[in-house]
Every structure is written in structure tokens, then in C-alpha cells.
Amino acid sequence: MNINKVVRFRYAFAMVLLSISVAAAARAGADEHPAPGAQPTTAEEAPMKFPVPEVLKAEHAQLHAELEPLTRAGGETGKAAQAVAEVLHVHFVKEEKYALPPLALLLPLANGELSPDMAAVLPLTEELKRNMRQMLVEHGELHRALLQLAAAGKAEHKPDAERFAEELMHHAQTEEQVMYPAAMLVGEYLKLRLPAAHEPGATPAHEHGN
């Protein structure tokens, strides 16, 4: 992946996050009129309503495509790459289930769009909050596996392995510092703007199964 594209994407992403946080702060003290009650949505249904942004799906696909040949590289590099793949697959499944779909609302919210239907994303943001510790544990496991991959690649003169390890480490840092907080902020912002999400008759997010 071109590093300039990555930098531009992360900068744009940060600007969108900043715009939402500023808007939330400005409106937090304003009088809000309750919106019509949101229909309960389960954590299983929500990802279908809020698909992962295409740019993030493409980045995941690119990482998988770069890792796959490394798993067939043979030697210690191949073994290390397979270990990375095992951790990465499980982690990506979780991300695409509940950590990344809320980001589909970033641009609409930043553009001032607001709808009671958006409250359906709350089961996902609450699930992310509940599972944040485990997500970070998995990042730690992935980091250790990537260090082993980079070391094996260096020892066996396979620079693609070293480059991939560095790229995926940066990806994980971006998730921890930007993407996960942004996803949770979407939920907190909607709670501020859509008080009906907490009214009787709206199913609390914590009551939904994983």
C-alpha cells in the first residue's frame, strides 16, 4: 500500500473525527427534543444496516493479499506468517462485526445528517466498549507475532516480510488511536442527540447478545 495514500487517509479520518467531537461538544448543552423511538436492533442485524466503509474493507483485503504469499514463503518466515494469519483472521472478523460498521456514520454525522434510525448502531458501539480490553489484548498478540515475522524475514533476507510487519503494526496503532475511539464516539454522540434511544421501549444495547 502506498504510504502517501495511508497518510492522506489517516489525516482525513482524523479531521472527520475532530469535526464530530467539536459538534458534540457544541450541542451537548443544548435543549434537545426527544426523537421518535428507535426500533430495537440486534448486534447481528446492525452490521447489515451499517456496512464497513469501503476504504477500510479495501485496506483489510490488501493486508490479507500481502500476507498470503508470506505464509507460503517457507522456512521460519512462512511459519511466522502463518502465526500472524491465525491471529489476524479472528481479529478482523470481530472488527468487521462491531468495531468498524459504526464508522459508516462518520461522514453523514459530520455533514449534519441525523436520523432516529441511526440509533440502531448503538448495540455495536456498546459491544465495542465491552470488548475493548480483549481487542487490545489481541493487538498485543498480533504485535508479538509480527515481531517474530520481521525477525525471520530479516534473517532469511525476505524484505517483504519486514515491510508487511511494519505496515500492519501501523494499521493496529491507527485502530487503537483513531478508529476504535471514533466508533465509540459515534455512539456517545448519538446518545446526546437522540435521547429517545434511552427511553422506555428502546432496547438497551447491553441487553443484546454478541
Short mmCIF file of C-alpha atoms in Angstrom, two decimals, residues 11-143:
data_model
loop_
_atom_site.label_atom_id
_atom_site.label_comp_id
_atom_site.label_asym_id
_atom_site.label_seq_id
_atom_site.Cartn_x
_atom_site.Cartn_y
_atom_site.Cartn_z
CA TYR A 11 -5.28 12.71 8.11
CA ALA A 12 -8.74 12.89 6.52
CA PHE A 13 -10.07 10.39 9.03
CA ALA A 14 -8.72 12.45 11.92
CA MET A 15 -10.34 15.60 10.52
CA VAL A 16 -13.72 13.89 10.31
CA LEU A 17 -13.34 12.67 13.89
CA LEU A 18 -12.42 16.17 15.04
CA SER A 19 -15.46 17.70 13.33
CA ILE A 20 -17.80 15.30 15.10
CA SER A 21 -16.22 15.81 18.50
CA VAL A 22 -16.47 19.60 18.12
CA ALA A 23 -20.11 19.34 17.07
CA ALA A 24 -20.90 17.07 20.00
CA ALA A 25 -19.30 19.47 22.46
CA ALA A 26 -21.15 22.43 21.00
CA ARG A 27 -24.53 20.73 21.18
CA ALA A 28 -24.16 18.78 24.43
CA GLY A 29 -25.65 21.59 26.49
CA ALA A 30 -28.43 22.47 24.08
CA ASP A 31 -32.06 21.64 24.77
CA GLU A 32 -32.95 18.52 22.81
CA HIS A 33 -36.41 17.46 21.74
CA PRO A 34 -36.83 13.69 22.01
CA ALA A 35 -36.90 11.99 18.66
CA PRO A 36 -39.39 9.24 17.86
CA GLY A 37 -38.49 5.93 19.50
CA ALA A 38 -35.92 3.90 17.61
CA GLN A 39 -36.79 0.36 16.70
CA PRO A 40 -34.70 -2.18 18.63
CA THR A 41 -31.89 -3.63 16.56
CA THR A 42 -29.76 -6.60 17.50
CA ALA A 43 -25.97 -6.68 17.26
CA GLU A 44 -26.35 -9.26 14.48
CA GLU A 45 -28.64 -7.04 12.37
CA ALA A 46 -26.77 -3.76 12.82
CA PRO A 47 -23.77 -4.55 10.54
CA MET A 48 -26.21 -5.07 7.65
CA LYS A 49 -27.61 -1.58 8.22
CA PHE A 50 -24.16 -0.03 8.61
CA PRO A 51 -21.69 -1.71 6.25
CA VAL A 52 -17.98 -1.24 6.87
CA PRO A 53 -16.70 1.77 4.86
CA GLU A 54 -15.27 0.58 1.56
CA VAL A 55 -11.87 2.17 2.17
CA LEU A 56 -11.47 0.10 5.36
CA LYS A 57 -12.67 -3.10 3.69
CA ALA A 58 -10.17 -2.48 0.89
CA GLU A 59 -7.37 -1.98 3.41
CA HIS A 60 -8.20 -5.27 5.14
CA ALA A 61 -8.32 -7.04 1.78
CA GLN A 62 -4.96 -5.56 0.84
CA LEU A 63 -3.37 -6.73 4.08
CA HIS A 64 -4.72 -10.24 3.53
CA ALA A 65 -3.39 -10.21 -0.03
CA GLU A 66 0.08 -9.18 1.14
CA LEU A 67 0.17 -11.75 3.94
CA GLU A 68 -0.97 -14.76 1.90
CA PRO A 69 2.24 -15.23 -0.14
CA LEU A 70 4.31 -14.83 3.01
CA THR A 71 2.55 -17.83 4.55
CA ARG A 72 3.90 -19.86 1.60
CA ALA A 73 7.41 -18.44 1.82
CA GLY A 74 8.79 -21.48 3.62
CA GLY A 75 11.33 -21.52 6.42
CA GLU A 76 10.86 -19.53 9.61
CA THR A 77 9.31 -16.67 7.65
CA GLY A 78 6.49 -18.91 6.44
CA LYS A 79 5.86 -20.27 9.94
CA ALA A 80 5.82 -16.80 11.44
CA ALA A 81 3.46 -15.53 8.72
CA GLN A 82 1.07 -18.40 9.40
CA ALA A 83 1.04 -17.48 13.08
CA VAL A 84 0.20 -13.89 12.15
CA ALA A 85 -2.59 -15.08 9.84
CA GLU A 86 -4.23 -17.11 12.60
CA VAL A 87 -4.42 -14.13 14.94
CA LEU A 88 -5.31 -11.65 12.21
CA HIS A 89 -8.26 -13.55 10.76
CA VAL A 90 -10.09 -13.88 14.08
CA HIS A 91 -9.40 -10.24 14.90
CA PHE A 92 -10.57 -8.90 11.53
CA VAL A 93 -13.83 -10.86 11.87
CA LYS A 94 -14.55 -9.10 15.16
CA GLU A 95 -13.63 -5.71 13.75
CA GLU A 96 -15.93 -6.08 10.78
CA LYS A 97 -18.72 -7.32 13.04
CA TYR A 98 -18.87 -4.42 15.50
CA ALA A 99 -15.79 -2.15 15.55
CA LEU A 100 -15.85 -0.76 12.01
CA PRO A 101 -19.54 -0.57 10.95
CA PRO A 102 -20.23 2.46 13.21
CA LEU A 103 -17.68 4.40 11.15
CA ALA A 104 -20.15 4.33 8.27
CA LEU A 105 -21.95 7.15 10.11
CA LEU A 106 -18.94 9.46 10.43
CA LEU A 107 -19.41 11.35 7.19
CA PRO A 108 -23.22 11.67 7.46
CA LEU A 109 -22.90 12.99 11.02
CA ALA A 110 -20.09 15.35 10.07
CA ASN A 111 -22.34 16.68 7.29
CA GLY A 112 -25.09 17.43 9.81
CA GLU A 113 -27.31 14.49 8.94
CA LEU A 114 -29.23 12.94 11.83
CA SER A 115 -31.95 10.30 11.87
CA PRO A 116 -33.59 8.22 14.63
CA ASP A 117 -32.66 5.15 12.57
CA MET A 118 -29.02 5.84 13.40
CA ALA A 119 -29.69 4.70 16.98
CA ALA A 120 -29.66 1.16 15.59
CA VAL A 121 -25.85 1.35 15.62
CA LEU A 122 -25.74 1.58 19.43
CA PRO A 123 -25.59 -2.20 20.01
CA LEU A 124 -22.34 -2.20 18.03
CA THR A 125 -20.71 0.71 19.82
CA GLU A 126 -21.67 -0.79 23.18
CA GLU A 127 -20.28 -4.17 22.13
CA LEU A 128 -17.02 -2.50 21.14
CA LYS A 129 -16.81 -0.79 24.53
CA ARG A 130 -17.41 -4.09 26.33
CA ASN A 131 -14.78 -5.88 24.25
CA MET A 132 -12.16 -3.14 24.02
CA ARG A 133 -9.84 -4.81 26.54
CA GLN A 134 -9.89 -8.05 24.55
CA MET A 135 -9.32 -6.21 21.28
CA LEU A 136 -6.20 -4.61 22.75
CA VAL A 137 -5.04 -7.99 24.08
CA GLU A 138 -5.34 -9.35 20.56
CA HIS A 139 -3.35 -6.39 19.26
CA GLY A 140 -0.63 -7.34 21.72
CA GLU A 141 -0.64 -10.92 20.45
CA LEU A 142 -0.51 -9.65 16.89
CA HIS A 143 2.37 -7.30 17.71
#
